[in-house]
Amino acid sequence: MKNYWWKFLGVLLLIYTFVFGLLTPLKTGITAASPYSLQAGQTQVVTVQGYNSFFTKEKEKLRAWLKTGSEFALAASQIEAVDDRTVKLTFHVPAHLPTDSKVKDFTLLIDSPADGASILPGGLSIKQDSVNEAAGKALWTASPISQLHEKEAITFPFRNILGETIRNTYYHVPMWMAMFIILIGAVVFSIKYLINPDADYDRKAMALTNVGLLLGILGLITGAIWAKNTWGKYWSWDVKQNMTAIALLIYSAYFVLRASFEDPEKKARISAVFNIFAFASIVPLIYIIPKLTDSLHPGAGGNIAFGSQDLDNTMRMIFYPAIIGWALLGLWIGEVILRTARIRERILDA
Amino acid sequence: MLIAKKKALSTLSLLLLPFTLLLAQQDTDFMRSMGKMYVVVAVILAIFIGIIIYLIRLDRKLTKLEDQIKNHE
């Protein structure tokens, strides 16, 4: 029992991850606003679709703005909550916009005491016939945004495009984190083998690399499924996808290499050296090259990391336990592989 | 040995088939309904199926070892 505690811990953490990662609701969001295009100088009604919203609750306290930057905003003159998911906003759009171009995108902001503040970035575009930036700036500061509410419940952030898939942060991302923890372990055993050629070090490195590859393949498959529904394609030939596929191929070569040696000592020594090279290549392939070029993947070049904006404190409470949970499950699987390899060695020796 | 490998491969592909078909033919409207919740379901399903396939492989390895022990006795 004493030696099993970490397996229990891993399973408990994963149960926690599944229960709270799936049951915690998302914050209120705005999914659509129509019409998309408005004309300056006219009064227009915009129909807005909410997500996880309760517009009819305290509907007289609903407020809405069109905004650009942090200074310029226009409050809706009339707000009609049709139902919990639909609200109609009337805007008296002034004749001039706070910009020197003919068309400008605006962010829609809705605030309610029940749902908190929610936005649709770049949700509406307004056209103007004559440009007068100074007049526009004056007109768009008349109804500033004030005292926004915060939803008082344990929720995950709502992001357009992502929607509920933000929960994949606890299933796709920890695959890679757990893979890394486990591959570091494998490299440590490979180095140990080169210092002191004990066959058990080689078996441990092999078992951990095996699990690391499993987690990597699962990470790639789950990433492709997520990509299909957010980027549009399973495989976009994105840098991050390509480089991880190459890294996993290098790690598959580890097992091809092992299978091609008869002499156990030679096999162990050469695969230990190869493992160190494989690990040295996976770091730049997965974490450095994608940061140097443009990528669709968060945390890579031209795209901010999840951590800086999207991973709030509520998500951290599930994300970090998820990493530990998946890593412990991986170690457990690795331990079973190791024990199988030890038994095989026994049989071959007998 | 070769037959066992072929068997393992066919089992693998058989197991994967309904899953890949499900995902490939699923029209995007369904996957994107309910705030794309089904994408999370598909991701968790993929991890589960991956671990099960891995478990089957391990099971086969152990069966082979058990056979070897039996032959020794």
Coordinates of C-alpha atoms in Angstrom, one line a residue:
Chain A
M1 CA 0.0 0.0 0.0
K2 CA 2.8 2.4 0.9
N3 CA 4.3 2.1 -2.6
Y4 CA 1.0 2.7 -4.4
W5 CA 0.2 6.2 -3.0
W6 CA 1.3 8.1 -6.1
K7 CA -1.0 6.0 -8.3
F8 CA -4.0 6.9 -6.1
L9 CA -2.9 10.5 -6.1
G10 CA -2.7 10.5 -9.9
V11 CA -6.2 8.9 -10.3
L12 CA -7.6 11.3 -7.7
L13 CA -6.2 14.3 -9.5
L14 CA -7.6 13.1 -12.8
I15 CA -11.0 12.5 -11.3
Y16 CA -10.9 16.1 -9.9
T17 CA -9.8 17.3 -13.4
F18 CA -12.6 15.6 -15.1
V19 CA -15.3 16.6 -12.7
F20 CA -14.4 20.3 -12.3
G21 CA -12.9 20.7 -15.7
L22 CA -16.2 19.6 -17.3
L23 CA -18.8 20.9 -14.9
T24 CA -17.6 24.4 -14.3
P25 CA -19.6 26.7 -16.6
L26 CA -18.2 29.3 -18.9
K27 CA -18.6 33.0 -18.4
T28 CA -21.3 34.8 -20.3
G29 CA -20.2 35.6 -23.9
I30 CA -21.6 37.2 -27.1
T31 CA -21.6 34.8 -30.1
A32 CA -23.1 37.0 -32.8
A33 CA -24.4 40.5 -33.6
S34 CA -26.4 41.4 -36.7
P35 CA -26.4 43.4 -38.8
Y36 CA -22.6 43.4 -38.9
S37 CA -22.4 46.7 -40.8
L38 CA -23.8 50.0 -39.5
Q39 CA -24.0 53.5 -41.0
A40 CA -22.8 56.6 -39.2
G41 CA -25.5 59.2 -38.6
Q42 CA -28.4 56.7 -38.4
T43 CA -30.4 55.0 -35.6
Q44 CA -30.1 51.3 -36.0
V45 CA -31.2 48.2 -34.0
V46 CA -28.6 45.4 -33.5
T47 CA -29.7 41.9 -32.5
V48 CA -27.2 40.2 -30.2
Q49 CA -26.9 36.5 -29.4
G50 CA -25.6 35.7 -25.9
Y51 CA -24.0 32.5 -24.6
N52 CA -24.7 31.3 -21.0
S53 CA -26.4 34.7 -20.6
F54 CA -29.4 35.7 -18.5
F55 CA -30.5 38.9 -20.2
T56 CA -34.0 38.9 -18.7
K57 CA -32.6 38.8 -15.2
E58 CA -32.4 42.4 -13.9
K59 CA -33.1 43.5 -17.5
E60 CA -33.6 47.1 -16.6
K61 CA -30.0 47.2 -15.4
L62 CA -28.6 46.0 -18.7
R63 CA -26.2 48.3 -20.4
A64 CA -24.4 48.1 -23.7
W65 CA -21.7 50.1 -25.6
L66 CA -19.9 50.1 -28.9
K67 CA -16.2 50.8 -28.2
T68 CA -12.9 51.3 -29.7
G69 CA -9.7 51.6 -27.8
S70 CA -10.1 52.5 -24.1
E71 CA -11.3 56.1 -24.6
F72 CA -14.1 56.0 -27.2
A73 CA -17.5 54.5 -26.6
L74 CA -21.1 54.9 -27.5
A75 CA -23.9 53.7 -25.2
A76 CA -27.0 52.0 -26.5
S77 CA -30.0 54.3 -26.1
Q78 CA -32.5 51.5 -25.8
I79 CA -32.1 47.9 -24.7
E80 CA -34.7 45.2 -25.1
A81 CA -34.1 41.7 -23.7
V82 CA -36.1 39.4 -25.9
D83 CA -35.2 36.3 -24.0
D84 CA -32.2 35.1 -22.0
R85 CA -30.1 34.5 -25.1
T86 CA -31.3 37.4 -27.3
V87 CA -31.1 41.2 -26.7
K88 CA -32.0 44.0 -29.1
L89 CA -29.8 47.2 -28.8
T90 CA -30.7 50.5 -30.4
F91 CA -27.8 52.8 -31.2
H92 CA -28.0 56.5 -32.3
V93 CA -24.7 56.3 -34.2
P94 CA -23.3 59.9 -34.5
A95 CA -22.4 61.3 -37.9
H96 CA -18.6 61.1 -37.3
L97 CA -16.4 58.4 -36.0
P98 CA -13.2 58.9 -33.9
T99 CA -11.0 57.8 -36.7
D100 CA -9.5 59.2 -39.9
S101 CA -10.7 56.2 -42.1
K102 CA -14.1 55.6 -43.7
V103 CA -14.7 52.3 -42.0
K104 CA -13.9 51.2 -38.5
D105 CA -14.4 48.0 -36.5
F106 CA -16.0 48.3 -33.0
T107 CA -16.2 46.0 -30.1
L108 CA -19.6 45.3 -28.6
L109 CA -19.7 45.4 -24.8
I110 CA -22.7 44.3 -22.7
D111 CA -22.8 44.7 -19.0
S112 CA -25.4 43.2 -16.6
P113 CA -25.4 42.7 -12.8
A114 CA -26.3 39.0 -13.3
D115 CA -23.8 38.0 -16.0
G116 CA -21.0 40.5 -15.6
A117 CA -19.4 42.2 -18.6
S118 CA -19.0 40.4 -21.9
I119 CA -17.6 41.5 -25.2
L120 CA -17.6 40.6 -28.9
P121 CA -14.3 41.9 -30.2
G122 CA -14.5 43.6 -33.7
G123 CA -18.2 42.5 -33.7
L124 CA -19.5 45.5 -35.6
S125 CA -18.2 47.7 -38.4
I126 CA -19.4 51.3 -39.0
K127 CA -19.1 53.2 -42.2
Q128 CA -19.0 57.0 -42.4
D129 CA -19.4 59.3 -45.4
S130 CA -17.3 62.2 -44.3
V131 CA -14.2 62.0 -42.1
N132 CA -13.9 64.4 -39.2
E133 CA -11.7 62.9 -36.6
A134 CA -11.9 65.8 -34.1
A135 CA -15.7 66.0 -34.1
G136 CA -15.9 62.2 -33.9
K137 CA -13.6 62.1 -30.9
A138 CA -15.9 64.6 -29.1
L139 CA -19.0 62.7 -30.0
W140 CA -17.7 59.3 -28.9
T141 CA -16.6 60.5 -25.4
A142 CA -20.1 61.7 -24.4
S143 CA -21.2 58.3 -23.0
P144 CA -18.2 56.7 -21.4
I145 CA -18.1 53.1 -20.0
S146 CA -18.5 53.0 -16.3
Q147 CA -18.6 50.6 -13.4
L148 CA -18.6 47.2 -15.1
H149 CA -19.8 44.2 -13.2
E150 CA -18.0 41.0 -12.5
K151 CA -19.8 37.6 -12.6
E152 CA -19.9 36.3 -9.1
A153 CA -19.5 32.5 -9.7
I154 CA -16.7 30.1 -10.4
T155 CA -16.4 30.2 -14.2
F156 CA -13.9 29.7 -17.0
P157 CA -13.3 32.5 -19.4
F158 CA -15.4 32.7 -22.6
R159 CA -13.4 33.2 -25.8
N160 CA -15.0 33.5 -29.2
I161 CA -14.0 30.7 -31.6
L162 CA -12.8 28.6 -28.6
G163 CA -16.1 28.4 -26.7
E164 CA -16.3 25.3 -24.6
T165 CA -13.1 23.9 -26.2
I166 CA -11.2 26.0 -23.7
R167 CA -11.6 23.0 -21.5
N168 CA -9.2 21.1 -23.7
T169 CA -6.5 23.0 -21.8
Y170 CA -6.9 20.2 -19.2
Y171 CA -6.7 17.3 -21.7
H172 CA -4.6 18.3 -24.7
V173 CA -2.0 20.6 -23.1
P174 CA -1.1 18.4 -20.1
M175 CA -0.4 15.6 -22.6
W176 CA 2.7 17.6 -23.7
M177 CA 3.6 18.7 -20.2
A178 CA 3.4 15.1 -18.9
M179 CA 5.3 13.9 -22.0
F180 CA 8.1 16.4 -21.2
I181 CA 8.3 15.3 -17.5
I182 CA 8.5 11.7 -18.5
L183 CA 11.0 12.2 -21.3
I184 CA 13.2 14.2 -18.9
G185 CA 13.1 11.1 -16.7
A186 CA 14.1 8.9 -19.6
V187 CA 17.1 11.0 -20.4
V188 CA 18.2 10.9 -16.8
F189 CA 18.2 7.1 -16.9
S190 CA 20.0 7.1 -20.3
I191 CA 22.8 9.3 -18.8
K192 CA 22.9 7.1 -15.7
Y193 CA 23.3 4.1 -18.0
L194 CA 26.3 5.7 -19.8
I195 CA 27.9 6.4 -16.4
N196 CA 27.2 3.0 -14.9
P197 CA 26.1 0.4 -17.5
D198 CA 23.4 -1.3 -15.4
A199 CA 20.8 -3.0 -17.7
D200 CA 17.9 -1.8 -15.4
Y201 CA 18.7 1.9 -16.2
D202 CA 18.3 1.0 -19.9
R203 CA 15.0 -0.7 -19.2
K204 CA 13.8 2.3 -17.3
A205 CA 14.8 4.7 -20.0
M206 CA 13.0 2.5 -22.6
A207 CA 9.8 2.2 -20.5
L208 CA 9.6 6.0 -20.0
T209 CA 10.4 6.8 -23.6
N210 CA 7.6 4.4 -24.6
V211 CA 5.0 6.2 -22.5
G212 CA 6.4 9.6 -23.6
L213 CA 5.8 8.6 -27.2
L214 CA 2.2 7.5 -26.3
L215 CA 1.5 10.9 -24.7
G216 CA 3.0 12.7 -27.6
I217 CA 0.9 10.8 -30.2
L218 CA -2.2 11.5 -28.1
G219 CA -1.2 15.1 -27.8
L220 CA -0.9 15.3 -31.6
I221 CA -4.3 13.6 -32.2
T222 CA -6.1 15.7 -29.7
G223 CA -4.5 18.8 -31.1
A224 CA -5.7 17.9 -34.6
I225 CA -9.2 17.4 -33.4
W226 CA -9.2 20.7 -31.6
A227 CA -7.6 22.4 -34.6
K228 CA -10.3 21.1 -37.0
N229 CA -12.9 23.0 -35.0
T230 CA -11.0 26.2 -34.3
W231 CA -8.4 26.6 -37.1
G232 CA -10.6 24.8 -39.7
K233 CA -8.4 21.8 -40.6
Y234 CA -7.1 18.8 -38.8
W235 CA -3.6 19.5 -40.2
S236 CA -2.8 23.1 -41.3
W237 CA 0.9 22.4 -41.9
D238 CA 1.5 24.8 -39.1
V239 CA 5.0 25.1 -37.8
K240 CA 4.1 23.7 -34.4
Q241 CA 2.3 20.7 -35.9
N242 CA 5.1 19.9 -38.3
M243 CA 7.9 20.2 -35.8
T244 CA 6.1 18.1 -33.2
A245 CA 5.4 15.4 -35.9
I246 CA 9.2 15.5 -36.7
A247 CA 10.1 15.2 -33.0
L248 CA 7.8 12.2 -32.5
L249 CA 9.3 10.6 -35.6
I250 CA 12.8 11.0 -34.0
Y251 CA 11.5 9.3 -30.9
S252 CA 9.9 6.5 -32.9
A253 CA 13.4 5.9 -34.4
Y254 CA 14.6 5.1 -30.9
F255 CA 12.5 1.9 -31.0
V256 CA 13.4 1.1 -34.5
L257 CA 17.1 1.4 -33.4
R258 CA 16.5 -0.9 -30.4
A259 CA 14.9 -3.5 -32.5
S260 CA 17.9 -3.7 -34.9
F261 CA 20.5 -4.7 -32.3
E262 CA 21.0 -8.3 -31.2
D263 CA 23.7 -7.6 -28.6
P264 CA 22.0 -6.3 -25.5
E265 CA 24.9 -4.2 -24.3
K266 CA 25.4 -2.6 -27.7
K267 CA 21.7 -2.0 -27.9
A268 CA 21.6 -0.3 -24.5
R269 CA 24.6 1.9 -25.1
I270 CA 23.6 3.2 -28.5
S271 CA 20.0 3.8 -27.6
A272 CA 21.1 5.7 -24.5
V273 CA 23.2 8.0 -26.7
F274 CA 20.4 8.3 -29.2
N275 CA 17.9 9.2 -26.5
I276 CA 20.1 12.1 -25.3
F277 CA 20.2 13.4 -28.9
A278 CA 16.5 12.9 -29.4
F279 CA 15.8 14.9 -26.2
A280 CA 18.2 17.6 -27.3
S281 CA 16.3 17.9 -30.6
I282 CA 12.8 17.9 -29.2
V283 CA 13.3 21.1 -27.1
P284 CA 14.1 23.3 -30.1
L285 CA 11.7 21.5 -32.4
I286 CA 8.6 21.9 -30.1
Y287 CA 9.4 25.0 -28.1
I288 CA 12.0 27.2 -29.9
I289 CA 11.4 27.0 -33.7
P290 CA 7.6 27.7 -33.4
K291 CA 8.4 30.8 -31.3
L292 CA 10.6 32.2 -34.0
T293 CA 8.1 32.0 -36.8
D294 CA 4.4 32.7 -37.2
S295 CA 2.1 30.0 -36.0
L296 CA -1.5 29.5 -35.4
H297 CA -0.7 27.8 -32.1
P298 CA -0.9 29.9 -28.9
G299 CA 2.5 30.5 -27.3
A300 CA 4.2 30.6 -30.7
G301 CA 5.4 33.5 -32.8
G302 CA 2.7 36.0 -33.7
N303 CA 0.3 34.5 -31.2
I304 CA 0.3 35.2 -27.5
A305 CA 0.6 32.4 -25.0
F306 CA -2.5 31.0 -23.3
G307 CA -0.9 31.8 -20.0
S308 CA -0.8 35.5 -20.4
Q309 CA -4.4 36.2 -21.2
D310 CA -6.7 33.2 -21.3
L311 CA -5.5 31.1 -18.4
D312 CA -7.1 32.8 -15.4
N313 CA -6.8 31.7 -11.8
T314 CA -9.8 29.4 -11.9
M315 CA -8.3 27.5 -14.8
R316 CA -5.0 27.3 -13.1
M317 CA -6.7 25.5 -10.2
I318 CA -7.5 22.7 -12.6
F319 CA -4.7 23.0 -15.1
Y320 CA -1.8 22.3 -12.7
P321 CA -3.4 19.3 -11.0
A322 CA -4.2 18.0 -14.5
I323 CA -0.5 18.1 -15.5
I324 CA 0.5 16.2 -12.3
G325 CA -2.4 13.7 -12.7
W326 CA -1.6 12.9 -16.3
A327 CA 2.1 12.6 -15.5
L328 CA 1.5 10.2 -12.7
L329 CA -0.8 8.1 -14.9
G330 CA 2.0 8.0 -17.5
L331 CA 4.5 6.9 -14.8
W332 CA 2.1 4.2 -13.8
I333 CA 1.9 2.9 -17.3
G334 CA 5.7 3.2 -17.6
E335 CA 6.1 1.1 -14.4
V336 CA 4.0 -1.7 -15.9
I337 CA 6.1 -1.6 -19.1
L338 CA 9.2 -1.8 -16.9
R339 CA 8.0 -4.7 -15.0
T340 CA 7.0 -6.5 -18.2
A341 CA 10.5 -5.9 -19.6
R342 CA 12.1 -7.2 -16.4
I343 CA 10.1 -10.5 -16.5
R344 CA 11.1 -10.9 -20.2
E345 CA 14.7 -10.5 -19.2
R346 CA 14.3 -13.2 -16.5
I347 CA 12.7 -15.6 -19.0
L348 CA 15.4 -15.1 -21.6
D349 CA 18.2 -15.6 -18.9
A350 CA 16.6 -18.8 -17.6
Chain B
M1 CA 5.0 -14.2 -34.7
L2 CA 4.1 -12.6 -38.0
I3 CA 0.5 -13.8 -37.7
A4 CA 0.3 -12.3 -34.2
K5 CA 1.6 -9.0 -35.5
K6 CA -0.9 -9.0 -38.4
K7 CA -3.7 -9.8 -35.9
A8 CA -2.6 -7.0 -33.7
L9 CA -2.6 -4.6 -36.6
S10 CA -6.0 -5.6 -37.8
T11 CA -7.4 -5.3 -34.3
L12 CA -5.9 -1.9 -34.0
S13 CA -7.4 -0.7 -37.3
L14 CA -10.7 -2.3 -36.4
L15 CA -10.8 -0.5 -33.1
L16 CA -9.8 2.8 -34.7
L17 CA -12.2 2.5 -37.7
P18 CA -15.5 3.5 -36.0
F19 CA -13.8 6.3 -34.2
T20 CA -12.2 7.8 -37.2
L21 CA -15.3 7.4 -39.3
L22 CA -17.3 9.1 -36.5
L23 CA -15.0 12.0 -36.5
A24 CA -14.5 12.3 -40.2
Q25 CA -18.1 12.1 -41.2
Q26 CA -19.4 14.2 -38.3
D27 CA -20.6 17.3 -40.0
T28 CA -19.0 20.4 -38.5
D29 CA -22.5 21.8 -37.5
F30 CA -22.8 19.0 -34.9
M31 CA -19.2 19.4 -33.7
R32 CA -19.7 23.1 -33.3
S33 CA -23.2 23.0 -31.6
M34 CA -23.5 23.6 -27.9
G35 CA -20.5 26.0 -27.8
K36 CA -18.3 23.3 -29.4
M37 CA -18.7 21.0 -26.4
Y38 CA -18.5 17.9 -28.6
V39 CA -14.9 18.8 -29.5
V40 CA -14.0 18.3 -25.8
V41 CA -15.9 15.0 -25.9
A42 CA -14.0 13.9 -29.0
V43 CA -10.6 14.9 -27.4
I44 CA -11.3 12.9 -24.2
L45 CA -12.5 10.0 -26.3
A46 CA -9.3 10.0 -28.4
I47 CA -7.2 9.9 -25.2
F48 CA -9.3 7.1 -23.8
I49 CA -9.1 5.0 -27.0
G50 CA -5.3 5.7 -27.3
I51 CA -4.8 4.4 -23.7
I52 CA -7.0 1.3 -24.4
I53 CA -5.1 0.4 -27.6
Y54 CA -1.8 0.7 -25.6
L55 CA -3.3 -1.5 -22.9
I56 CA -4.2 -4.1 -25.6
R57 CA -0.7 -4.1 -26.9
L58 CA 0.7 -4.6 -23.3
D59 CA -1.8 -7.4 -22.7
R60 CA -0.6 -9.2 -25.8
K61 CA 3.0 -8.9 -24.7
L62 CA 2.2 -10.4 -21.3
T63 CA 0.3 -13.2 -22.9
K64 CA 3.3 -14.0 -25.0
L65 CA 5.5 -14.1 -21.9
E66 CA 3.0 -16.3 -20.0
D67 CA 3.2 -18.7 -23.0
Q68 CA 6.9 -18.8 -22.8
I69 CA 6.8 -19.6 -19.1
K70 CA 4.3 -22.4 -19.7
N71 CA 6.6 -23.9 -22.4
H72 CA 9.5 -23.8 -20.0
E73 CA 7.7 -25.9 -17.4

